[in-house]
PDB file of C-alpha atoms and ligand atoms in Angstrom:
ATOM      1  CA  SER A   1      59.096 121.838 167.269  1.00  0.00           C
ATOM      2  CA  ASP A   2      58.201 121.022 163.409  1.00  0.00           C
ATOM      3  CA  ALA A   3      55.233 123.385 163.316  1.00  0.00           C
ATOM      4  CA  ALA A   4      56.849 125.348 160.585  1.00  0.00           C
ATOM      5  CA  PHE A   5      59.495 122.942 159.405  1.00  0.00           C
ATOM      6  CA  THR A   6      59.052 123.560 155.047  1.00  0.00           C
ATOM      7  CA  ILE A   7      60.700 120.872 152.878  1.00  0.00           C
ATOM      8  CA  ALA A   8      61.253 122.348 149.636  1.00  0.00           C
ATOM      9  CA  ILE A   9      61.966 119.662 146.724  1.00  0.00           C
ATOM     10  CA  ASP A  10      62.114 120.704 142.960  1.00  0.00           C
ATOM     11  CA  GLY A  11      63.382 119.275 139.789  1.00  0.00           C
ATOM     12  CA  PRO A  12      62.883 118.638 136.117  1.00  0.00           C
ATOM     13  CA  ALA A  13      60.632 116.360 134.974  1.00  0.00           C
ATOM     14  CA  ALA A  14      60.512 112.617 136.084  1.00  0.00           C
ATOM     15  CA  ALA A  15      63.642 113.266 138.094  1.00  0.00           C
ATOM     16  CA  GLY A  16      62.157 111.521 140.987  1.00  0.00           C
ATOM     17  CA  LYS A  17      61.099 114.578 142.786  1.00  0.00           C
ATOM     18  CA  GLY A  18      57.068 112.708 144.054  1.00  0.00           C
ATOM     19  CA  THR A  19      58.896 109.636 144.861  1.00  0.00           C
ATOM     20  CA  ILE A  20      60.774 111.253 147.630  1.00  0.00           C
ATOM     21  CA  SER A  21      58.754 113.547 148.736  1.00  0.00           C
ATOM     22  CA  LYS A  22      55.968 110.831 149.655  1.00  0.00           C
ATOM     23  CA  ALA A  23      58.848 108.784 151.333  1.00  0.00           C
ATOM     24  CA  VAL A  24      60.498 111.716 153.192  1.00  0.00           C
ATOM     25  CA  ALA A  25      56.932 112.966 154.225  1.00  0.00           C
ATOM     26  CA  ALA A  26      56.144 109.504 155.311  1.00  0.00           C
ATOM     27  CA  HIS A  27      59.603 109.076 157.573  1.00  0.00           C
ATOM     28  CA  PHE A  28      58.884 112.828 159.059  1.00  0.00           C
ATOM     29  CA  GLY A  29      55.729 112.575 159.620  1.00  0.00           C
ATOM     30  CA  PHE A  30      54.673 115.523 157.312  1.00  0.00           C
ATOM     31  CA  ARG A  31      52.009 116.725 154.615  1.00  0.00           C
ATOM     32  CA  HIS A  32      52.767 116.617 151.324  1.00  0.00           C
ATOM     33  CA  LEU A  33      51.404 118.352 148.033  1.00  0.00           C
ATOM     34  CA  ASP A  34      52.609 117.653 144.592  1.00  0.00           C
ATOM     35  CA  THR A  35      52.424 121.131 143.034  1.00  0.00           C
ATOM     36  CA  GLY A  36      52.356 119.864 139.767  1.00  0.00           C
ATOM     37  CA  LEU A  37      49.026 118.306 139.937  1.00  0.00           C
ATOM     38  CA  LEU A  38      47.629 122.009 140.369  1.00  0.00           C
ATOM     39  CA  TYR A  39      49.125 122.694 136.769  1.00  0.00           C
ATOM     40  CA  ARG A  40      48.254 119.550 135.500  1.00  0.00           C
ATOM     41  CA  ALA A  41      44.670 120.243 136.099  1.00  0.00           C
ATOM     42  CA  VAL A  42      44.479 123.496 134.762  1.00  0.00           C
ATOM     43  CA  GLY A  43      46.307 122.186 131.880  1.00  0.00           C
ATOM     44  CA  ALA A  44      43.513 119.935 131.394  1.00  0.00           C
ATOM     45  CA  GLN A  45      40.769 122.303 131.707  1.00  0.00           C
ATOM     46  CA  VAL A  46      42.447 124.323 129.106  1.00  0.00           C
ATOM     47  CA  LEU A  47      42.968 121.066 126.895  1.00  0.00           C
ATOM     48  CA  LEU A  48      38.781 120.847 127.630  1.00  0.00           C
ATOM     49  CA  GLY A  49      38.496 124.892 126.113  1.00  0.00           C
ATOM     50  CA  MET A  50      38.669 126.990 129.419  1.00  0.00           C
ATOM     51  CA  GLU A  51      40.662 130.037 129.413  1.00  0.00           C
ATOM     52  CA  PRO A  52      43.914 129.272 131.769  1.00  0.00           C
ATOM     53  CA  LEU A  53      43.018 131.813 133.983  1.00  0.00           C
ATOM     54  CA  GLN A  54      39.807 130.995 134.834  1.00  0.00           C
ATOM     55  CA  ALA A  55      40.957 127.469 135.350  1.00  0.00           C
ATOM     56  CA  ALA A  56      43.752 128.288 137.858  1.00  0.00           C
ATOM     57  CA  GLN A  57      41.218 130.543 139.524  1.00  0.00           C
ATOM     58  CA  ARG A  58      38.504 127.888 139.928  1.00  0.00           C
ATOM     59  CA  LEU A  59      40.866 125.019 140.900  1.00  0.00           C
ATOM     60  CA  SER A  60      38.719 122.745 143.157  1.00  0.00           C
ATOM     61  CA  ALA A  61      39.744 119.769 144.683  1.00  0.00           C
ATOM     62  CA  ASP A  62      37.702 117.145 142.336  1.00  0.00           C
ATOM     63  CA  MET A  63      39.475 118.586 139.454  1.00  0.00           C
ATOM     64  CA  LEU A  64      42.947 117.412 140.898  1.00  0.00           C
ATOM     65  CA  GLU A  65      41.424 113.636 140.935  1.00  0.00           C
ATOM     66  CA  GLY A  66      40.891 113.374 137.101  1.00  0.00           C
ATOM     67  CA  ALA A  67      42.220 110.533 135.891  1.00  0.00           C
ATOM     68  CA  ASN A  68      43.861 111.385 132.659  1.00  0.00           C
ATOM     69  CA  LEU A  69      45.839 114.161 134.631  1.00  0.00           C
ATOM     70  CA  ARG A  70      49.502 111.763 134.109  1.00  0.00           C
ATOM     71  CA  SER A  71      49.502 111.608 130.343  1.00  0.00           C
ATOM     72  CA  PRO A  72      51.827 113.169 128.227  1.00  0.00           C
ATOM     73  CA  GLU A  73      49.627 115.915 126.706  1.00  0.00           C
ATOM     74  CA  VAL A  74      48.627 117.269 129.831  1.00  0.00           C
ATOM     75  CA  ALA A  75      52.026 117.685 131.223  1.00  0.00           C
ATOM     76  CA  GLN A  76      52.071 119.683 127.871  1.00  0.00           C
ATOM     77  CA  SER A  77      49.427 121.644 128.546  1.00  0.00           C
ATOM     78  CA  ALA A  78      50.666 121.945 131.835  1.00  0.00           C
ATOM     79  CA  SER A  79      54.344 123.372 131.201  1.00  0.00           C
ATOM     80  CA  ARG A  80      52.424 125.956 128.641  1.00  0.00           C
ATOM     81  CA  VAL A  81      50.140 127.643 131.064  1.00  0.00           C
ATOM     82  CA  ALA A  82      52.961 127.316 133.833  1.00  0.00           C
ATOM     83  CA  VAL A  83      54.706 130.369 131.875  1.00  0.00           C
ATOM     84  CA  ILE A  84      51.839 132.685 132.341  1.00  0.00           C
ATOM     85  CA  PRO A  85      52.596 135.067 135.592  1.00  0.00           C
ATOM     86  CA  GLU A  86      48.730 134.988 136.315  1.00  0.00           C
ATOM     87  CA  VAL A  87      47.817 131.686 136.260  1.00  0.00           C
ATOM     88  CA  ARG A  88      51.064 131.010 138.434  1.00  0.00           C
ATOM     89  CA  ALA A  89      50.184 134.415 140.980  1.00  0.00           C
ATOM     90  CA  ALA A  90      46.344 132.579 141.622  1.00  0.00           C
ATOM     91  CA  LEU A  91      47.845 129.404 142.732  1.00  0.00           C
ATOM     92  CA  LEU A  92      50.057 131.270 145.249  1.00  0.00           C
ATOM     93  CA  ASP A  93      48.446 131.462 147.840  1.00  0.00           C
ATOM     94  CA  PHE A  94      46.763 127.939 148.367  1.00  0.00           C
ATOM     95  CA  GLN A  95      50.381 126.521 147.992  1.00  0.00           C
ATOM     96  CA  ARG A  96      51.948 128.968 150.980  1.00  0.00           C
ATOM     97  CA  SER A  97      48.847 128.182 153.080  1.00  0.00           C
ATOM     98  CA  PHE A  98      49.694 124.238 152.608  1.00  0.00           C
ATOM     99  CA  ALA A  99      53.221 124.831 153.733  1.00  0.00           C
ATOM    100  CA  ARG A 100      52.423 127.219 157.134  1.00  0.00           C
ATOM    101  CA  ARG A 101      49.356 124.869 157.875  1.00  0.00           C
ATOM    102  CA  ALA A 102      50.919 123.059 161.360  1.00  0.00           C
ATOM    103  CA  GLY A 103      52.964 119.645 161.526  1.00  0.00           C
ATOM    104  CA  GLY A 104      55.552 119.971 158.626  1.00  0.00           C
ATOM    105  CA  ALA A 105      55.069 120.196 154.879  1.00  0.00           C
ATOM    106  CA  VAL A 106      57.072 118.844 152.004  1.00  0.00           C
ATOM    107  CA  LEU A 107      56.010 120.448 148.593  1.00  0.00           C
ATOM    108  CA  ASP A 108      57.424 119.773 145.496  1.00  0.00           C
ATOM    109  CA  GLY A 109      57.794 121.078 141.950  1.00  0.00           C
ATOM    110  CA  ARG A 110      59.721 123.929 140.247  1.00  0.00           C
ATOM    111  CA  ASP A 111      59.801 126.672 142.254  1.00  0.00           C
ATOM    112  CA  ILE A 112      59.538 125.791 145.505  1.00  0.00           C
ATOM    113  CA  GLY A 113      62.574 126.576 147.244  1.00  0.00           C
ATOM    114  CA  THR A 114      62.990 129.861 144.711  1.00  0.00           C
ATOM    115  CA  VAL A 115      59.543 131.638 144.656  1.00  0.00           C
ATOM    116  CA  ILE A 116      56.625 129.298 146.821  1.00  0.00           C
ATOM    117  CA  CYS A 117      58.692 128.708 150.301  1.00  0.00           C
ATOM    118  CA  PRO A 118      61.928 130.666 149.873  1.00  0.00           C
ATOM    119  CA  ASP A 119      62.744 130.502 153.954  1.00  0.00           C
ATOM    120  CA  ALA A 120      61.589 126.917 153.452  1.00  0.00           C
ATOM    121  CA  GLU A 121      64.069 125.087 156.564  1.00  0.00           C
ATOM    122  CA  ALA A 122      65.209 122.343 153.503  1.00  0.00           C
ATOM    123  CA  LYS A 123      65.424 122.467 149.968  1.00  0.00           C
ATOM    124  CA  ILE A 124      66.747 119.630 147.602  1.00  0.00           C
ATOM    125  CA  PHE A 125      67.140 119.840 144.194  1.00  0.00           C
ATOM    126  CA  VAL A 126      66.168 116.779 142.327  1.00  0.00           C
ATOM    127  CA  THR A 127      68.037 115.746 138.587  1.00  0.00           C
ATOM    128  CA  ALA A 128      68.761 113.121 136.635  1.00  0.00           C
ATOM    129  CA  SER A 129      70.644 112.863 133.187  1.00  0.00           C
ATOM    130  CA  ALA A 130      67.496 113.189 130.701  1.00  0.00           C
ATOM    131  CA  ASP A 131      68.202 110.036 129.244  1.00  0.00           C
ATOM    132  CA  VAL A 132      67.859 108.402 132.520  1.00  0.00           C
ATOM    133  CA  ARG A 133      64.514 110.026 133.240  1.00  0.00           C
ATOM    134  CA  ALA A 134      62.649 109.821 130.276  1.00  0.00           C
ATOM    135  CA  ARG A 135      63.413 105.897 130.842  1.00  0.00           C
ATOM    136  CA  ARG A 136      61.964 105.824 134.092  1.00  0.00           C
ATOM    137  CA  ARG A 137      58.640 108.196 132.632  1.00  0.00           C
ATOM    138  CA  PHE A 138      58.674 105.838 129.697  1.00  0.00           C
ATOM    139  CA  ASP A 139      58.461 102.362 132.261  1.00  0.00           C
ATOM    140  CA  GLU A 140      55.203 104.127 133.824  1.00  0.00           C
ATOM    141  CA  LEU A 141      53.376 105.156 131.035  1.00  0.00           C
ATOM    142  CA  VAL A 142      53.597 101.475 129.486  1.00  0.00           C
ATOM    143  CA  ALA A 143      53.010  99.770 133.114  1.00  0.00           C
ATOM    144  CA  ALA A 144      49.629 102.239 132.553  1.00  0.00           C
ATOM    145  CA  GLY A 145      49.006 100.717 129.776  1.00  0.00           C
ATOM    146  CA  ALA A 146      50.089 103.757 127.497  1.00  0.00           C
ATOM    147  CA  ALA A 147      50.867 103.116 123.722  1.00  0.00           C
ATOM    148  CA  ILE A 148      53.769 105.212 123.576  1.00  0.00           C
ATOM    149  CA  SER A 149      57.400 105.451 122.163  1.00  0.00           C
ATOM    150  CA  PHE A 150      60.422 106.031 124.438  1.00  0.00           C
ATOM    151  CA  GLU A 151      61.155 108.540 121.428  1.00  0.00           C
ATOM    152  CA  GLN A 152      58.111 110.307 122.094  1.00  0.00           C
ATOM    153  CA  VAL A 153      58.858 110.352 126.053  1.00  0.00           C
ATOM    154  CA  LEU A 154      62.228 111.607 125.432  1.00  0.00           C
ATOM    155  CA  ALA A 155      61.186 114.498 123.145  1.00  0.00           C
ATOM    156  CA  ASP A 156      58.041 115.633 125.483  1.00  0.00           C
ATOM    157  CA  VAL A 157      60.559 115.335 128.767  1.00  0.00           C
ATOM    158  CA  LEU A 158      62.973 117.766 126.959  1.00  0.00           C
ATOM    159  CA  GLU A 159      60.564 120.055 125.385  1.00  0.00           C
ATOM    160  CA  ARG A 160      58.932 120.766 129.078  1.00  0.00           C
ATOM    161  CA  ASP A 161      62.592 121.212 130.990  1.00  0.00           C
ATOM    162  CA  ALA A 162      63.680 123.811 128.099  1.00  0.00           C
ATOM    163  CA  ARG A 163      60.168 125.416 128.664  1.00  0.00           C
ATOM    164  CA  ASP A 164      60.115 125.316 132.348  1.00  0.00           C
ATOM    165  CA  ARG A 165      64.020 127.146 132.322  1.00  0.00           C
ATOM    166  CA  ASP A 166      63.530 129.311 130.188  1.00  0.00           C
ATOM    167  CA  ARG A 167      60.464 130.541 131.379  1.00  0.00           C
ATOM    168  CA  ALA A 168      60.894 134.472 132.562  1.00  0.00           C
ATOM    169  CA  GLU A 169      58.510 133.837 135.714  1.00  0.00           C
ATOM    170  CA  ALA A 170      59.392 131.116 138.622  1.00  0.00           C
ATOM    171  CA  PRO A 171      62.114 129.517 136.378  1.00  0.00           C
ATOM    172  CA  LEU A 172      63.660 125.942 136.776  1.00  0.00           C
ATOM    173  CA  LYS A 173      66.461 126.362 138.619  1.00  0.00           C
ATOM    174  CA  PRO A 174      68.131 125.247 142.059  1.00  0.00           C
ATOM    175  CA  ALA A 175      67.464 127.713 144.689  1.00  0.00           C
ATOM    176  CA  ALA A 176      71.423 128.773 146.157  1.00  0.00           C
ATOM    177  CA  ASP A 177      71.165 127.195 149.441  1.00  0.00           C
ATOM    178  CA  ALA A 178      69.266 123.963 147.806  1.00  0.00           C
ATOM    179  CA  VAL A 179      71.089 120.503 148.313  1.00  0.00           C
ATOM    180  CA  THR A 180      71.226 118.768 144.827  1.00  0.00           C
ATOM    181  CA  ILE A 181      70.982 114.933 144.311  1.00  0.00           C
ATOM    182  CA  ASP A 182      71.383 113.798 141.464  1.00  0.00           C
ATOM    183  CA  THR A 183      69.423 109.636 140.952  1.00  0.00           C
ATOM    184  CA  SER A 184      71.130 108.837 137.922  1.00  0.00           C
ATOM    185  CA  THR A 185      72.804 106.100 139.482  1.00  0.00           C
ATOM    186  CA  LEU A 186      70.607 105.436 143.025  1.00  0.00           C
ATOM    187  CA  ASP A 187      67.644 103.192 143.292  1.00  0.00           C
ATOM    188  CA  ILE A 188      64.654 104.907 145.020  1.00  0.00           C
ATOM    189  CA  GLU A 189      66.030 103.651 148.221  1.00  0.00           C
ATOM    190  CA  GLU A 190      69.531 105.667 147.825  1.00  0.00           C
ATOM    191  CA  ALA A 191      67.834 108.672 146.616  1.00  0.00           C
ATOM    192  CA  VAL A 192      65.126 108.972 149.707  1.00  0.00           C
ATOM    193  CA  ALA A 193      68.227 107.766 152.199  1.00  0.00           C
ATOM    194  CA  ALA A 194      70.472 110.711 150.421  1.00  0.00           C
ATOM    195  CA  ALA A 195      67.366 113.232 150.890  1.00  0.00           C
ATOM    196  CA  ILE A 196      66.667 112.316 154.729  1.00  0.00           C
ATOM    197  CA  LYS A 197      70.344 113.075 155.538  1.00  0.00           C
ATOM    198  CA  ALA A 198      70.675 116.173 153.882  1.00  0.00           C
ATOM    199  CA  ILE A 199      67.167 117.085 155.048  1.00  0.00           C
ATOM    200  CA  GLU A 200      68.440 115.862 158.870  1.00  0.00           C
ATOM    201  CA  ALA A 201      71.483 118.020 158.561  1.00  0.00           C
ATOM    202  CA  ARG A 202      69.434 121.219 158.692  1.00  0.00           C
ATOM    203  CA  ARG A 203      67.084 119.694 161.457  1.00  0.00           C
ATOM    204  CA  ALA A 204      70.534 119.307 163.562  1.00  0.00           C
TER     205      ALA A 204
HETATM  206  O1  LIG B  12      57.837 113.586 140.610  1.00  0.00           O
HETATM  207  P1  LIG B  12      58.716 113.365 139.396  1.00  0.00           P
HETATM  208  O2  LIG B  12      58.240 113.933 138.152  1.00  0.00           O
HETATM  209  O3  LIG B  12      60.027 114.128 139.260  1.00  0.00           O
HETATM  210  O4  LIG B  12      58.950 111.933 139.545  1.00  0.00           O
HETATM  211  P2  LIG B  12      58.543 110.937 139.862  1.00  0.00           P
HETATM  212  O5  LIG B  12      56.917 110.217 139.594  1.00  0.00           O
HETATM  213  O6  LIG B  12      58.934 110.278 141.726  1.00  0.00           O
HETATM  214  O7  LIG B  12      59.437 109.540 139.216  1.00  0.00           O
HETATM  215  C1  LIG B  12      59.725 109.068 138.062  1.00  0.00           C
HETATM  216  C2  LIG B  12      59.552 107.547 137.710  1.00  0.00           C
HETATM  217  O8  LIG B  12      60.999 106.936 138.430  1.00  0.00           O
HETATM  218  C3  LIG B  12      58.861 107.072 139.071  1.00  0.00           C
HETATM  219  O9  LIG B  12      57.972 105.466 138.482  1.00  0.00           O
HETATM  220  C4  LIG B  12      59.904 106.377 140.020  1.00  0.00           C
HETATM  221  O10 LIG B  12      59.328 105.086 141.004  1.00  0.00           O
HETATM  222  C5  LIG B  12      61.103 106.416 139.221  1.00  0.00           C
HETATM  223  N1  LIG B  12      62.602 105.893 140.040  1.00  0.00           N
HETATM  224  C6  LIG B  12      63.234 105.490 139.859  1.00  0.00           C
HETATM  225  O11 LIG B  12      63.403 104.473 139.500  1.00  0.00           O
HETATM  226  N2  LIG B  12      64.807 105.913 140.399  1.00  0.00           N
HETATM  227  C7  LIG B  12      64.882 106.798 141.420  1.00  0.00           C
HETATM  228  N3  LIG B  12      65.617 107.090 142.128  1.00  0.00           N
HETATM  229  C8  LIG B  12      63.512 107.364 141.696  1.00  0.00           C
HETATM  230  C9  LIG B  12      62.765 107.392 141.083  1.00  0.00           C
HETATM  231  O1  LIG B  13      55.982 114.703 136.915  1.00  0.00           O
HETATM  232  P1  LIG B  13      56.900 115.893 136.139  1.00  0.00           P
HETATM  233  O2  LIG B  13      58.008 116.704 137.039  1.00  0.00           O
HETATM  234  O3  LIG B  13      56.968 115.354 134.645  1.00  0.00           O
HETATM  235  O4  LIG B  13      55.691 117.284 136.273  1.00  0.00           O
HETATM  236  P2  LIG B  13      54.707 117.703 136.844  1.00  0.00           P
HETATM  237  O5  LIG B  13      55.710 118.207 138.541  1.00  0.00           O
HETATM  238  O6  LIG B  13      53.557 117.649 137.227  1.00  0.00           O
HETATM  239  O7  LIG B  13      54.275 119.214 136.363  1.00  0.00           O
HETATM  240  C1  LIG B  13      53.969 119.502 135.001  1.00  0.00           C
HETATM  241  C2  LIG B  13      54.373 121.084 134.957  1.00  0.00           C
HETATM  242  O8  LIG B  13      53.960 121.689 135.688  1.00  0.00           O
HETATM  243  C3  LIG B  13      55.850 121.018 135.113  1.00  0.00           C
HETATM  244  O9  LIG B  13      56.573 120.720 133.499  1.00  0.00           O
HETATM  245  C4  LIG B  13      55.890 122.648 134.909  1.00  0.00           C
HETATM  246  O10 LIG B  13      55.825 123.474 133.503  1.00  0.00           O
HETATM  247  C5  LIG B  13      54.743 123.020 135.641  1.00  0.00           C
HETATM  248  N1  LIG B  13      55.303 123.486 137.346  1.00  0.00           N
HETATM  249  C6  LIG B  13      55.412 124.957 137.386  1.00  0.00           C
HETATM  250  O11 LIG B  13      55.502 125.368 136.512  1.00  0.00           O
HETATM  251  N2  LIG B  13      56.021 124.943 139.053  1.00  0.00           N
HETATM  252  C7  LIG B  13      55.747 123.658 139.715  1.00  0.00           C
HETATM  253  N3  LIG B  13      55.471 124.059 140.859  1.00  0.00           N
HETATM  254  C8  LIG B  13      55.592 122.509 139.481  1.00  0.00           C
HETATM  255  C9  LIG B  13      55.267 121.942 138.091  1.00  0.00           C
END
């Protein structure tokens, strides 16, 4: 049964984690949690003046629906609060409970396969060159009406990647048992197919 089947999808900024996770969840009929949204919601509250730990402890459903959660400013703030061990600890139970509920789950983030769900049945590390990732994020932001340059987006992506990789607590890195998918030269359909193939291999 799929009662406890958990799929962990991690990787650097704008690698395609969310896109792949949504498609994989739809394919298997599993629930999906974008854990980056939790850190973005905390980061957004901090930009409004709240203390990071208080924001993490008071996180509520309406905070996850903020319209500006996708902005580069919020992303930067998210990666700054994400280095604080107490903030990560405050968000842990919610993520683990989500993974455990019946029906199978896909979680995407930075530390799902390493810290949140180390026993996940399938782990995928999605990556792509920084240039490709920044180009994809730039196109998204421009389509959403943002006035931003490609250079700014690239700088944001590189700064967050470095902060996420270099932190002591739950750094960004592939789990030892993760399958890495480099999407630099893959379109969405090809990337999703590669992920489903890797997951099917673990289900067999
Ligand atoms: O969740 P994450 O930040 O890792 O990335 P995403 O939001 O899923 O993908 C970032 C952008 O890249 C989206 O606009 C996707 O449509 C696009 N993308 C793509 O063009 N080709 C892929 N193979 C994967 C994603
Ligand atoms: O969509 P994108 O990949 O650009 O970012 P995100 O997944 O929404 O994550 C925003 C920030 O939250 C990251 O840069 C990390 O610092 C942090 N994060 C984390 O530390 N652990 C997670 N499981 C998810 C996100």
